[in-house]
PDB file of C-alpha atoms in Angstrom:
ATOM      1  CA  MET A   7       0.000   0.000   0.000  1.00  0.00           C
ATOM      2  CA  ALA A   8       1.396   3.373  -1.007  1.00  0.00           C
ATOM      3  CA  LEU A   9       1.920   5.912   1.758  1.00  0.00           C
ATOM      4  CA  HIS A  10       0.560   9.347   0.930  1.00  0.00           C
ATOM      5  CA  LEU A  11       2.515  11.542   3.330  1.00  0.00           C
ATOM      6  CA  ASP A  12       1.885  15.273   3.247  1.00  0.00           C
ATOM      7  CA  LEU A  13       4.250  17.909   4.594  1.00  0.00           C
ATOM      8  CA  VAL A  14       1.815  19.025   7.298  1.00  0.00           C
ATOM      9  CA  THR A  15       1.704  15.555   8.839  1.00  0.00           C
ATOM     10  CA  ALA A  16       5.488  15.255   8.626  1.00  0.00           C
ATOM     11  CA  ARG A  17       5.933  18.620  10.308  1.00  0.00           C
ATOM     12  CA  LEU A  18       3.446  17.784  13.059  1.00  0.00           C
ATOM     13  CA  PHE A  19       5.111  14.442  13.766  1.00  0.00           C
ATOM     14  CA  VAL A  20       8.521  16.111  14.057  1.00  0.00           C
ATOM     15  CA  ALA A  21       7.040  18.750  16.371  1.00  0.00           C
ATOM     16  CA  VAL A  22       5.465  16.110  18.632  1.00  0.00           C
ATOM     17  CA  VAL A  23       8.789  14.303  18.980  1.00  0.00           C
ATOM     18  CA  GLU A  24      10.813  17.473  19.551  1.00  0.00           C
ATOM     19  CA  GLU A  25       8.332  18.876  22.077  1.00  0.00           C
ATOM     20  CA  GLU A  26       7.847  15.440  23.688  1.00  0.00           C
ATOM     21  CA  GLY A  27       4.100  15.858  23.736  1.00  0.00           C
ATOM     22  CA  ILE A  28       1.054  16.565  21.614  1.00  0.00           C
ATOM     23  CA  ALA A  29      -0.130  19.611  23.573  1.00  0.00           C
ATOM     24  CA  ARG A  30       3.195  21.443  23.301  1.00  0.00           C
ATOM     25  CA  ALA A  31       3.518  20.501  19.629  1.00  0.00           C
ATOM     26  CA  ALA A  32       0.023  21.824  18.945  1.00  0.00           C
ATOM     27  CA  GLU A  33       0.877  25.099  20.647  1.00  0.00           C
ATOM     28  CA  ARG A  34       4.090  25.394  18.636  1.00  0.00           C
ATOM     29  CA  GLU A  35       2.306  24.720  15.332  1.00  0.00           C
ATOM     30  CA  ASN A  36      -0.773  26.791  16.251  1.00  0.00           C
ATOM     31  CA  ILE A  37      -3.228  23.934  15.790  1.00  0.00           C
ATOM     32  CA  ALA A  38      -5.704  22.141  18.053  1.00  0.00           C
ATOM     33  CA  PRO A  39      -4.238  19.200  20.025  1.00  0.00           C
ATOM     34  CA  SER A  40      -7.099  16.983  18.838  1.00  0.00           C
ATOM     35  CA  ALA A  41      -6.143  17.674  15.214  1.00  0.00           C
ATOM     36  CA  VAL A  42      -2.531  16.712  15.904  1.00  0.00           C
ATOM     37  CA  SER A  43      -3.589  13.518  17.673  1.00  0.00           C
ATOM     38  CA  LYS A  44      -5.895  12.601  14.796  1.00  0.00           C
ATOM     39  CA  ARG A  45      -3.142  13.141  12.197  1.00  0.00           C
ATOM     40  CA  ILE A  46      -0.697  10.920  14.097  1.00  0.00           C
ATOM     41  CA  SER A  47      -3.281   8.189  14.707  1.00  0.00           C
ATOM     42  CA  GLU A  48      -4.316   8.121  11.045  1.00  0.00           C
ATOM     43  CA  LEU A  49      -0.656   7.945  10.015  1.00  0.00           C
ATOM     44  CA  GLU A  50      -0.034   4.975  12.318  1.00  0.00           C
ATOM     45  CA  GLN A  51      -3.150   3.226  10.990  1.00  0.00           C
ATOM     46  CA  ARG A  52      -2.026   3.654   7.391  1.00  0.00           C
ATOM     47  CA  LEU A  53       1.433   2.339   8.215  1.00  0.00           C
ATOM     48  CA  GLY A  54       0.173  -0.471  10.405  1.00  0.00           C
ATOM     49  CA  VAL A  55       2.801   0.225  13.075  1.00  0.00           C
ATOM     50  CA  ALA A  56       3.045   2.360  16.195  1.00  0.00           C
ATOM     51  CA  LEU A  57       5.338   5.354  15.774  1.00  0.00           C
ATOM     52  CA  LEU A  58       4.979   6.840  19.249  1.00  0.00           C
ATOM     53  CA  ARG A  59       4.922   5.360  22.713  1.00  0.00           C
ATOM     54  CA  ARG A  60       2.618   7.330  25.019  1.00  0.00           C
ATOM     55  CA  HIS A  61       3.307   7.624  28.750  1.00  0.00           C
ATOM     56  CA  HIS A  62       2.468   9.986  31.584  1.00  0.00           C
ATOM     57  CA  ARG A  63       5.452  12.273  30.847  1.00  0.00           C
ATOM     58  CA  GLY A  64       4.597  12.654  27.169  1.00  0.00           C
ATOM     59  CA  VAL A  65       5.676  10.603  24.163  1.00  0.00           C
ATOM     60  CA  GLU A  66       8.783   8.939  22.763  1.00  0.00           C
ATOM     61  CA  THR A  67       9.483   7.267  19.450  1.00  0.00           C
ATOM     62  CA  THR A  68       9.329   3.546  18.867  1.00  0.00           C
ATOM     63  CA  PRO A  69      12.077   2.060  16.653  1.00  0.00           C
ATOM     64  CA  ALA A  70       9.752   2.539  13.680  1.00  0.00           C
ATOM     65  CA  GLY A  71       9.045   6.082  14.851  1.00  0.00           C
ATOM     66  CA  ALA A  72      12.747   6.892  15.044  1.00  0.00           C
ATOM     67  CA  ALA A  73      13.203   5.712  11.452  1.00  0.00           C
ATOM     68  CA  PHE A  74      10.169   7.718  10.345  1.00  0.00           C
ATOM     69  CA  LEU A  75      11.500  10.792  12.172  1.00  0.00           C
ATOM     70  CA  ARG A  76      14.742  10.733  10.179  1.00  0.00           C
ATOM     71  CA  ARG A  77      12.848  10.509   6.901  1.00  0.00           C
ATOM     72  CA  ALA A  78      10.335  13.177   7.906  1.00  0.00           C
ATOM     73  CA  ARG A  79      13.113  15.608   8.762  1.00  0.00           C
ATOM     74  CA  ALA A  80      14.845  14.872   5.460  1.00  0.00           C
ATOM     75  CA  LEU A  81      11.572  15.467   3.617  1.00  0.00           C
ATOM     76  CA  LEU A  82      11.061  18.815   5.344  1.00  0.00           C
ATOM     77  CA  ARG A  83      14.633  19.883   4.600  1.00  0.00           C
ATOM     78  CA  GLU A  84      14.197  18.988   0.940  1.00  0.00           C
ATOM     79  CA  ALA A  85      10.916  20.926   0.784  1.00  0.00           C
ATOM     80  CA  GLU A  86      12.608  23.944   2.351  1.00  0.00           C
ATOM     81  CA  HIS A  87      15.484  23.629  -0.103  1.00  0.00           C
ATOM     82  CA  LEU A  88      13.097  23.425  -3.071  1.00  0.00           C
ATOM     83  CA  GLU A  89      11.100  26.425  -1.862  1.00  0.00           C
ATOM     84  CA  ARG A  90      14.276  28.476  -1.496  1.00  0.00           C
ATOM     85  CA  GLU A  91      15.503  27.563  -4.980  1.00  0.00           C
ATOM     86  CA  LEU A  92      12.164  28.414  -6.579  1.00  0.00           C
ATOM     87  CA  ARG A  93      11.997  31.716  -4.716  1.00  0.00           C
ATOM     88  CA  GLU A  94      15.487  32.597  -5.935  1.00  0.00           C
ATOM     89  CA  HIS A  95      14.543  31.784  -9.530  1.00  0.00           C
ATOM     90  CA  ALA A  96      11.492  34.026  -9.162  1.00  0.00           C
ATOM     91  CA  LEU A  97      13.807  36.840  -8.061  1.00  0.00           C
ATOM     92  CA  GLY A  98      16.037  36.303 -11.095  1.00  0.00           C
ATOM     93  CA  GLU A  99      18.896  34.714  -9.152  1.00  0.00           C
ATOM     94  CA  GLN A 100      20.608  31.531 -10.279  1.00  0.00           C
ATOM     95  CA  GLY A 101      21.356  30.312  -6.789  1.00  0.00           C
ATOM     96  CA  HIS A 102      22.046  31.246  -3.209  1.00  0.00           C
ATOM     97  CA  ILE A 103      24.776  29.779  -0.990  1.00  0.00           C
ATOM     98  CA  ARG A 104      25.099  30.206   2.770  1.00  0.00           C
ATOM     99  CA  LEU A 105      28.818  29.961   3.529  1.00  0.00           C
ATOM    100  CA  TYR A 106      30.261  30.004   7.054  1.00  0.00           C
ATOM    101  CA  THR A 107      34.021  30.222   7.522  1.00  0.00           C
ATOM    102  CA  ASN A 108      36.626  30.816  10.167  1.00  0.00           C
ATOM    103  CA  GLU A 109      38.806  33.907  10.008  1.00  0.00           C
ATOM    104  CA  SER A 110      41.905  32.131   8.709  1.00  0.00           C
ATOM    105  CA  ALA A 111      40.199  30.780   5.585  1.00  0.00           C
ATOM    106  CA  LEU A 112      38.373  34.075   5.078  1.00  0.00           C
ATOM    107  CA  VAL A 113      41.723  35.813   4.636  1.00  0.00           C
ATOM    108  CA  GLY A 114      43.948  33.084   3.216  1.00  0.00           C
ATOM    109  CA  LEU A 115      41.656  30.990   1.010  1.00  0.00           C
ATOM    110  CA  LEU A 116      38.376  32.602   0.064  1.00  0.00           C
ATOM    111  CA  PRO A 117      39.379  35.816  -1.744  1.00  0.00           C
ATOM    112  CA  GLY A 118      40.929  33.904  -4.647  1.00  0.00           C
ATOM    113  CA  VAL A 119      38.368  31.086  -4.667  1.00  0.00           C
ATOM    114  CA  LEU A 120      35.363  33.412  -4.566  1.00  0.00           C
ATOM    115  CA  ARG A 121      36.822  35.702  -7.225  1.00  0.00           C
ATOM    116  CA  ARG A 122      37.120  32.780  -9.653  1.00  0.00           C
ATOM    117  CA  PHE A 123      33.759  31.327  -8.665  1.00  0.00           C
ATOM    118  CA  MET A 124      31.821  34.591  -8.981  1.00  0.00           C
ATOM    119  CA  ALA A 125      33.443  35.359 -12.334  1.00  0.00           C
ATOM    120  CA  ALA A 126      31.909  32.140 -13.668  1.00  0.00           C
ATOM    121  CA  ASN A 127      28.656  32.397 -11.661  1.00  0.00           C
ATOM    122  CA  ALA A 128      27.796  36.078 -11.702  1.00  0.00           C
ATOM    123  CA  GLN A 129      24.119  35.630 -10.772  1.00  0.00           C
ATOM    124  CA  VAL A 130      24.787  33.563  -7.649  1.00  0.00           C
ATOM    125  CA  ARG A 131      24.339  35.256  -4.276  1.00  0.00           C
ATOM    126  CA  ILE A 132      26.598  34.203  -1.399  1.00  0.00           C
ATOM    127  CA  ASP A 133      25.833  35.019   2.223  1.00  0.00           C
ATOM    128  CA  LEU A 134      29.266  34.903   3.882  1.00  0.00           C
ATOM    129  CA  VAL A 135      29.474  34.676   7.673  1.00  0.00           C
ATOM    130  CA  GLU A 136      32.688  34.657   9.723  1.00  0.00           C
ATOM    131  CA  ALA A 137      32.567  32.542  12.885  1.00  0.00           C
ATOM    132  CA  MET A 138      34.746  30.418  15.146  1.00  0.00           C
ATOM    133  CA  SER A 139      35.393  26.914  13.861  1.00  0.00           C
ATOM    134  CA  GLU A 140      33.101  25.284  16.423  1.00  0.00           C
ATOM    135  CA  GLU A 141      30.306  27.685  15.463  1.00  0.00           C
ATOM    136  CA  VAL A 142      30.900  26.953  11.766  1.00  0.00           C
ATOM    137  CA  VAL A 143      30.373  23.229  12.313  1.00  0.00           C
ATOM    138  CA  ARG A 144      27.277  23.843  14.416  1.00  0.00           C
ATOM    139  CA  ALA A 145      25.807  26.123  11.722  1.00  0.00           C
ATOM    140  CA  VAL A 146      26.156  23.342   9.139  1.00  0.00           C
ATOM    141  CA  GLU A 147      24.708  20.758  11.538  1.00  0.00           C
ATOM    142  CA  GLU A 148      21.692  22.992  12.234  1.00  0.00           C
ATOM    143  CA  ASN A 149      21.163  23.802   8.531  1.00  0.00           C
ATOM    144  CA  LEU A 150      22.030  27.477   8.988  1.00  0.00           C
ATOM    145  CA  ALA A 151      24.861  27.044   6.481  1.00  0.00           C
ATOM    146  CA  ASP A 152      25.147  25.055   3.263  1.00  0.00           C
ATOM    147  CA  ILE A 153      28.948  24.900   3.439  1.00  0.00           C
ATOM    148  CA  GLY A 154      31.338  25.478   6.330  1.00  0.00           C
ATOM    149  CA  ILE A 155      35.117  25.880   6.544  1.00  0.00           C
ATOM    150  CA  TYR A 156      36.866  25.235   9.850  1.00  0.00           C
ATOM    151  CA  THR A 157      40.114  24.102  11.411  1.00  0.00           C
ATOM    152  CA  GLY A 158      41.004  22.186  14.536  1.00  0.00           C
ATOM    153  CA  VAL A 159      39.207  19.233  16.033  1.00  0.00           C
ATOM    154  CA  ALA A 160      35.538  20.156  15.873  1.00  0.00           C
ATOM    155  CA  PRO A 161      32.816  17.506  16.262  1.00  0.00           C
ATOM    156  CA  THR A 162      31.731  16.560  12.744  1.00  0.00           C
ATOM    157  CA  ASP A 163      29.943  13.229  13.205  1.00  0.00           C
ATOM    158  CA  GLY A 164      27.329  12.843  10.499  1.00  0.00           C
ATOM    159  CA  LEU A 165      28.755  15.577   8.257  1.00  0.00           C
ATOM    160  CA  VAL A 166      30.618  15.108   4.996  1.00  0.00           C
ATOM    161  CA  VAL A 167      34.141  16.457   5.533  1.00  0.00           C
ATOM    162  CA  ARG A 168      36.898  17.184   2.995  1.00  0.00           C
ATOM    163  CA  PRO A 169      40.352  18.766   3.347  1.00  0.00           C
ATOM    164  CA  CYS A 170      40.521  22.079   1.519  1.00  0.00           C
ATOM    165  CA  TYR A 171      43.336  24.341   2.695  1.00  0.00           C
ATOM    166  CA  ARG A 172      46.495  24.531   4.794  1.00  0.00           C
ATOM    167  CA  ASP A 173      48.019  27.520   6.498  1.00  0.00           C
ATOM    168  CA  SER A 174      50.653  28.179   9.134  1.00  0.00           C
ATOM    169  CA  LEU A 175      50.894  30.390  12.198  1.00  0.00           C
ATOM    170  CA  ALA A 176      53.048  33.455  12.743  1.00  0.00           C
ATOM    171  CA  ILE A 177      54.049  35.474  15.785  1.00  0.00           C
ATOM    172  CA  VAL A 178      53.455  39.215  15.329  1.00  0.00           C
ATOM    173  CA  VAL A 179      55.557  41.700  17.299  1.00  0.00           C
ATOM    174  CA  PRO A 180      56.577  45.355  17.034  1.00  0.00           C
ATOM    175  CA  PRO A 181      60.015  46.228  15.622  1.00  0.00           C
ATOM    176  CA  GLY A 182      62.553  46.087  18.418  1.00  0.00           C
ATOM    177  CA  HIS A 183      60.852  43.201  20.217  1.00  0.00           C
ATOM    178  CA  PRO A 184      63.322  40.431  21.232  1.00  0.00           C
ATOM    179  CA  LEU A 185      61.695  38.055  18.722  1.00  0.00           C
ATOM    180  CA  ALA A 186      61.516  40.527  15.832  1.00  0.00           C
ATOM    181  CA  ALA A 187      64.897  39.628  14.351  1.00  0.00           C
ATOM    182  CA  ARG A 188      64.379  35.873  14.542  1.00  0.00           C
ATOM    183  CA  ALA A 189      63.920  33.752  11.418  1.00  0.00           C
ATOM    184  CA  SER A 190      61.427  31.677  13.433  1.00  0.00           C
ATOM    185  CA  ALA A 191      60.529  31.071  17.077  1.00  0.00           C
ATOM    186  CA  SER A 192      59.101  28.227  19.131  1.00  0.00           C
ATOM    187  CA  LEU A 193      56.078  28.374  21.404  1.00  0.00           C
ATOM    188  CA  ALA A 194      58.366  28.128  24.432  1.00  0.00           C
ATOM    189  CA  GLU A 195      60.211  31.246  23.261  1.00  0.00           C
ATOM    190  CA  LEU A 196      56.918  33.055  22.684  1.00  0.00           C
ATOM    191  CA  LEU A 197      55.649  32.134  26.157  1.00  0.00           C
ATOM    192  CA  GLU A 198      58.621  33.883  27.744  1.00  0.00           C
ATOM    193  CA  HIS A 199      57.055  37.211  26.735  1.00  0.00           C
ATOM    194  CA  ASP A 200      53.815  39.066  27.419  1.00  0.00           C
ATOM    195  CA  MET A 201      51.101  38.021  25.001  1.00  0.00           C
ATOM    196  CA  VAL A 202      47.904  39.167  23.377  1.00  0.00           C
ATOM    197  CA  GLY A 203      46.096  35.861  23.764  1.00  0.00           C
ATOM    198  CA  PRO A 204      43.547  34.322  21.394  1.00  0.00           C
ATOM    199  CA  ASP A 205      39.977  33.698  22.490  1.00  0.00           C
ATOM    200  CA  ARG A 206      39.897  30.607  24.717  1.00  0.00           C
ATOM    201  CA  ARG A 207      37.042  29.123  22.654  1.00  0.00           C
ATOM    202  CA  SER A 208      38.841  29.413  19.322  1.00  0.00           C
ATOM    203  CA  SER A 209      40.793  26.586  17.715  1.00  0.00           C
ATOM    204  CA  LEU A 210      43.953  28.687  18.109  1.00  0.00           C
ATOM    205  CA  GLY A 211      43.181  29.254  21.783  1.00  0.00           C
ATOM    206  CA  VAL A 212      42.902  25.497  22.261  1.00  0.00           C
ATOM    207  CA  LEU A 213      46.231  24.916  20.475  1.00  0.00           C
ATOM    208  CA  VAL A 214      48.073  27.481  22.594  1.00  0.00           C
ATOM    209  CA  ALA A 215      46.617  26.165  25.856  1.00  0.00           C
ATOM    210  CA  ARG A 216      47.473  22.580  24.920  1.00  0.00           C
ATOM    211  CA  GLY A 217      51.001  23.487  23.806  1.00  0.00           C
ATOM    212  CA  ALA A 218      51.678  25.494  26.965  1.00  0.00           C
ATOM    213  CA  ALA A 219      50.436  22.628  29.137  1.00  0.00           C
ATOM    214  CA  ASP A 220      52.726  20.192  27.320  1.00  0.00           C
ATOM    215  CA  LEU A 221      55.648  22.522  28.058  1.00  0.00           C
ATOM    216  CA  GLY A 222      54.628  23.010  31.677  1.00  0.00           C
ATOM    217  CA  MET A 223      54.417  26.768  31.085  1.00  0.00           C
ATOM    218  CA  THR A 224      51.734  29.364  31.749  1.00  0.00           C
ATOM    219  CA  PRO A 225      51.142  31.987  29.030  1.00  0.00           C
ATOM    220  CA  ARG A 226      51.747  35.565  30.183  1.00  0.00           C
ATOM    221  CA  ILE A 227      48.523  36.876  28.685  1.00  0.00           C
ATOM    222  CA  ARG A 228      47.830  40.557  29.380  1.00  0.00           C
ATOM    223  CA  VAL A 229      44.691  40.766  27.249  1.00  0.00           C
ATOM    224  CA  ARG A 230      42.713  38.458  24.969  1.00  0.00           C
ATOM    225  CA  ALA A 231      41.499  39.430  21.519  1.00  0.00           C
ATOM    226  CA  ASP A 232      38.605  38.117  19.451  1.00  0.00           C
ATOM    227  CA  GLY A 233      40.078  38.031  15.963  1.00  0.00           C
ATOM    228  CA  PHE A 234      43.393  38.510  14.213  1.00  0.00           C
ATOM    229  CA  ASP A 235      42.785  42.177  13.365  1.00  0.00           C
ATOM    230  CA  ALA A 236      42.170  43.029  17.025  1.00  0.00           C
ATOM    231  CA  THR A 237      45.253  40.999  17.972  1.00  0.00           C
ATOM    232  CA  CYS A 238      47.444  43.016  15.610  1.00  0.00           C
ATOM    233  CA  LEU A 239      46.084  46.353  16.816  1.00  0.00           C
ATOM    234  CA  LEU A 240      46.711  45.419  20.454  1.00  0.00           C
ATOM    235  CA  VAL A 241      50.225  44.227  19.607  1.00  0.00           C
ATOM    236  CA  GLN A 242      50.803  47.561  17.879  1.00  0.00           C
ATOM    237  CA  GLN A 243      49.795  49.312  21.116  1.00  0.00           C
ATOM    238  CA  GLY A 244      52.392  47.401  23.119  1.00  0.00           C
ATOM    239  CA  PHE A 245      50.300  44.791  24.943  1.00  0.00           C
ATOM    240  CA  GLY A 246      52.609  41.942  23.944  1.00  0.00           C
ATOM    241  CA  ALA A 247      53.297  39.472  21.154  1.00  0.00           C
ATOM    242  CA  GLY A 248      50.402  37.946  19.239  1.00  0.00           C
ATOM    243  CA  LEU A 249      49.736  34.811  17.241  1.00  0.00           C
ATOM    244  CA  VAL A 250      47.898  34.944  13.907  1.00  0.00           C
ATOM    245  CA  ALA A 251      47.450  32.951  10.716  1.00  0.00           C
ATOM    246  CA  ALA A 252      50.452  33.637   8.483  1.00  0.00           C
ATOM    247  CA  PRO A 253      48.379  35.105   5.594  1.00  0.00           C
ATOM    248  CA  PHE A 254      46.945  37.634   8.031  1.00  0.00           C
ATOM    249  CA  GLY A 255      50.458  38.610   9.041  1.00  0.00           C
ATOM    250  CA  SER A 256      51.322  39.598   5.479  1.00  0.00           C
ATOM    251  CA  THR A 257      47.986  41.260   4.628  1.00  0.00           C
ATOM    252  CA  PHE A 258      47.379  43.166   7.866  1.00  0.00           C
ATOM    253  CA  ALA A 259      50.194  42.995  10.427  1.00  0.00           C
ATOM    254  CA  ILE A 260      53.112  44.012   8.209  1.00  0.00           C
ATOM    255  CA  PRO A 261      51.257  46.976   6.590  1.00  0.00           C
ATOM    256  CA  ILE A 262      50.649  48.491  10.059  1.00  0.00           C
ATOM    257  CA  GLY A 263      54.327  48.231  10.966  1.00  0.00           C
ATOM    258  CA  LEU A 264      54.527  44.890  12.756  1.00  0.00           C
ATOM    259  CA  VAL A 265      56.955  42.039  12.138  1.00  0.00           C
ATOM    260  CA  ALA A 266      55.679  38.517  11.398  1.00  0.00           C
ATOM    261  CA  VAL A 267      57.867  35.642  12.636  1.00  0.00           C
ATOM    262  CA  PRO A 268      56.956  32.041  11.673  1.00  0.00           C
ATOM    263  CA  LEU A 269      55.982  29.847  14.622  1.00  0.00           C
ATOM    264  CA  ARG A 270      58.247  26.791  14.690  1.00  0.00           C
ATOM    265  CA  GLU A 271      55.970  24.002  15.932  1.00  0.00           C
ATOM    266  CA  PRO A 272      54.661  20.837  14.238  1.00  0.00           C
ATOM    267  CA  TRP A 273      51.073  21.879  14.930  1.00  0.00           C
ATOM    268  CA  ALA A 274      51.608  25.359  13.483  1.00  0.00           C
ATOM    269  CA  ARG A 275      50.912  23.881  10.043  1.00  0.00           C
ATOM    270  CA  ARG A 276      47.121  23.620  10.145  1.00  0.00           C
ATOM    271  CA  GLU A 277      44.688  21.711   7.972  1.00  0.00           C
ATOM    272  CA  HIS A 278      41.380  23.382   7.168  1.00  0.00           C
ATOM    273  CA  TRP A 279      38.297  21.366   6.340  1.00  0.00           C
ATOM    274  CA  VAL A 280      35.142  22.022   4.369  1.00  0.00           C
ATOM    275  CA  CYS A 281      31.978  20.353   5.642  1.00  0.00           C
ATOM    276  CA  VAL A 282      28.396  19.923   4.425  1.00  0.00           C
ATOM    277  CA  ARG A 283      25.374  18.114   5.821  1.00  0.00           C
ATOM    278  CA  ASP A 284      24.516  16.012   2.806  1.00  0.00           C
ATOM    279  CA  ILE A 285      26.090  16.102  -0.651  1.00  0.00           C
ATOM    280  CA  GLU A 286      22.829  15.019  -2.280  1.00  0.00           C
ATOM    281  CA  GLN A 287      20.934  17.918  -0.693  1.00  0.00           C
ATOM    282  CA  LEU A 288      23.286  20.597  -2.046  1.00  0.00           C
ATOM    283  CA  SER A 289      22.080  22.812  -4.866  1.00  0.00           C
ATOM    284  CA  SER A 290      23.973  22.671  -8.141  1.00  0.00           C
ATOM    285  CA  VAL A 291      25.695  26.004  -7.467  1.00  0.00           C
ATOM    286  CA  ALA A 292      26.700  24.927  -3.958  1.00  0.00           C
ATOM    287  CA  MET A 293      28.156  21.754  -5.466  1.00  0.00           C
ATOM    288  CA  ARG A 294      30.209  23.876  -7.859  1.00  0.00           C
ATOM    289  CA  LEU A 295      31.548  25.976  -5.001  1.00  0.00           C
ATOM    290  CA  LEU A 296      32.351  22.835  -3.011  1.00  0.00           C
ATOM    291  CA  GLY A 297      34.344  21.621  -6.010  1.00  0.00           C
ATOM    292  CA  GLU A 298      36.303  24.887  -6.030  1.00  0.00           C
ATOM    293  CA  LEU A 299      37.026  24.609  -2.298  1.00  0.00           C
ATOM    294  CA  ALA A 300      38.055  20.946  -2.315  1.00  0.00           C
ATOM    295  CA  PRO A 301      38.874  20.064  -5.937  1.00  0.00           C
ATOM    296  CA  ALA A 302      41.115  17.047  -5.350  1.00  0.00           C
ATOM    297  CA  SER A 303      39.516  15.289  -2.387  1.00  0.00           C
ATOM    298  CA  GLY A 304      37.196  12.938  -4.268  1.00  0.00           C
ATOM    299  CA  PRO A 305      33.410  12.884  -4.549  1.00  0.00           C
ATOM    300  CA  ALA A 306      32.439  11.028  -1.402  1.00  0.00           C
ATOM    301  CA  GLY A 307      34.280  12.909   1.309  1.00  0.00           C
ATOM    302  CA  ARG A 308      34.280  11.481   4.812  1.00  0.00           C
ATOM    303  CA  THR A 309      31.622  11.287   7.476  1.00  0.00           C
ATOM    304  CA  HIS A 310      33.637  11.151  10.679  1.00  0.00           C
ATOM    305  CA  ALA A 311      35.423  13.595  12.947  1.00  0.00           C
ATOM    306  CA  VAL A 312      38.883  14.598  11.814  1.00  0.00           C
ATOM    307  CA  PRO A 313      41.808  13.308  13.882  1.00  0.00           C
ATOM    308  CA  ALA A 314      43.809  15.491  16.217  1.00  0.00           C
TER     309      ALA A 314
END
């Protein structure tokens, strides 16, 4: 028997599961609880299997219900994707991509990639958002972004992940600083001086904290900065040495009179990753951009967290 599933029923079922009860789901969807209950009951009758287990605290899915929930969510995502594409065509656009990226890739990777991509896809609109790597991954997981670029060890279970870009780290200091004349410097040498520290939540903040702990040293952080531009400005004002992505050193730090010294550590060479929720759910223009970002990584990608 064919199952005729409409989007309203799918949405109501998802709401019941997420709200753990029919009454709360009905309130969320602005519909009578009796109508929700009737929809779910009729769905179970057509399928010939119970999808929900009712108890005094609310409801929970049966094994069949859990399987149905995954498919219902996928159906709703696809409907949302289709609606967005049709709306964009109605507005005369040939596509819309929501791209989240960390600051390093924004400076070191994306200017060249987006210039080439937009030259060949002039009618595509890209909403570009800068965020910390952990926030980038979460945005893709929650369907706020079509494509995300991050570095470090962020949780990526269930996402398709491909390597896309490598950069290195540089110490930025004013001229005359003890490290300014060095060809390179280690983390231990950096930690001997006052620092403008990275945000604790950032992938760079995690690397510095981990490296300092391995050395048995405590960073002499006078102030923390959210972003490489703020780091460079605070270094310029004499708050200490800073640590930035090497491309940012050449594009921002050196023009304002700072010196960029390569950080000499194995982990200073960083892999960046591009992630998406589901390759098959990407629009054609998003697929083209993904190909520009990760051209040599193969079609399938990987669906597990990257190693440390």
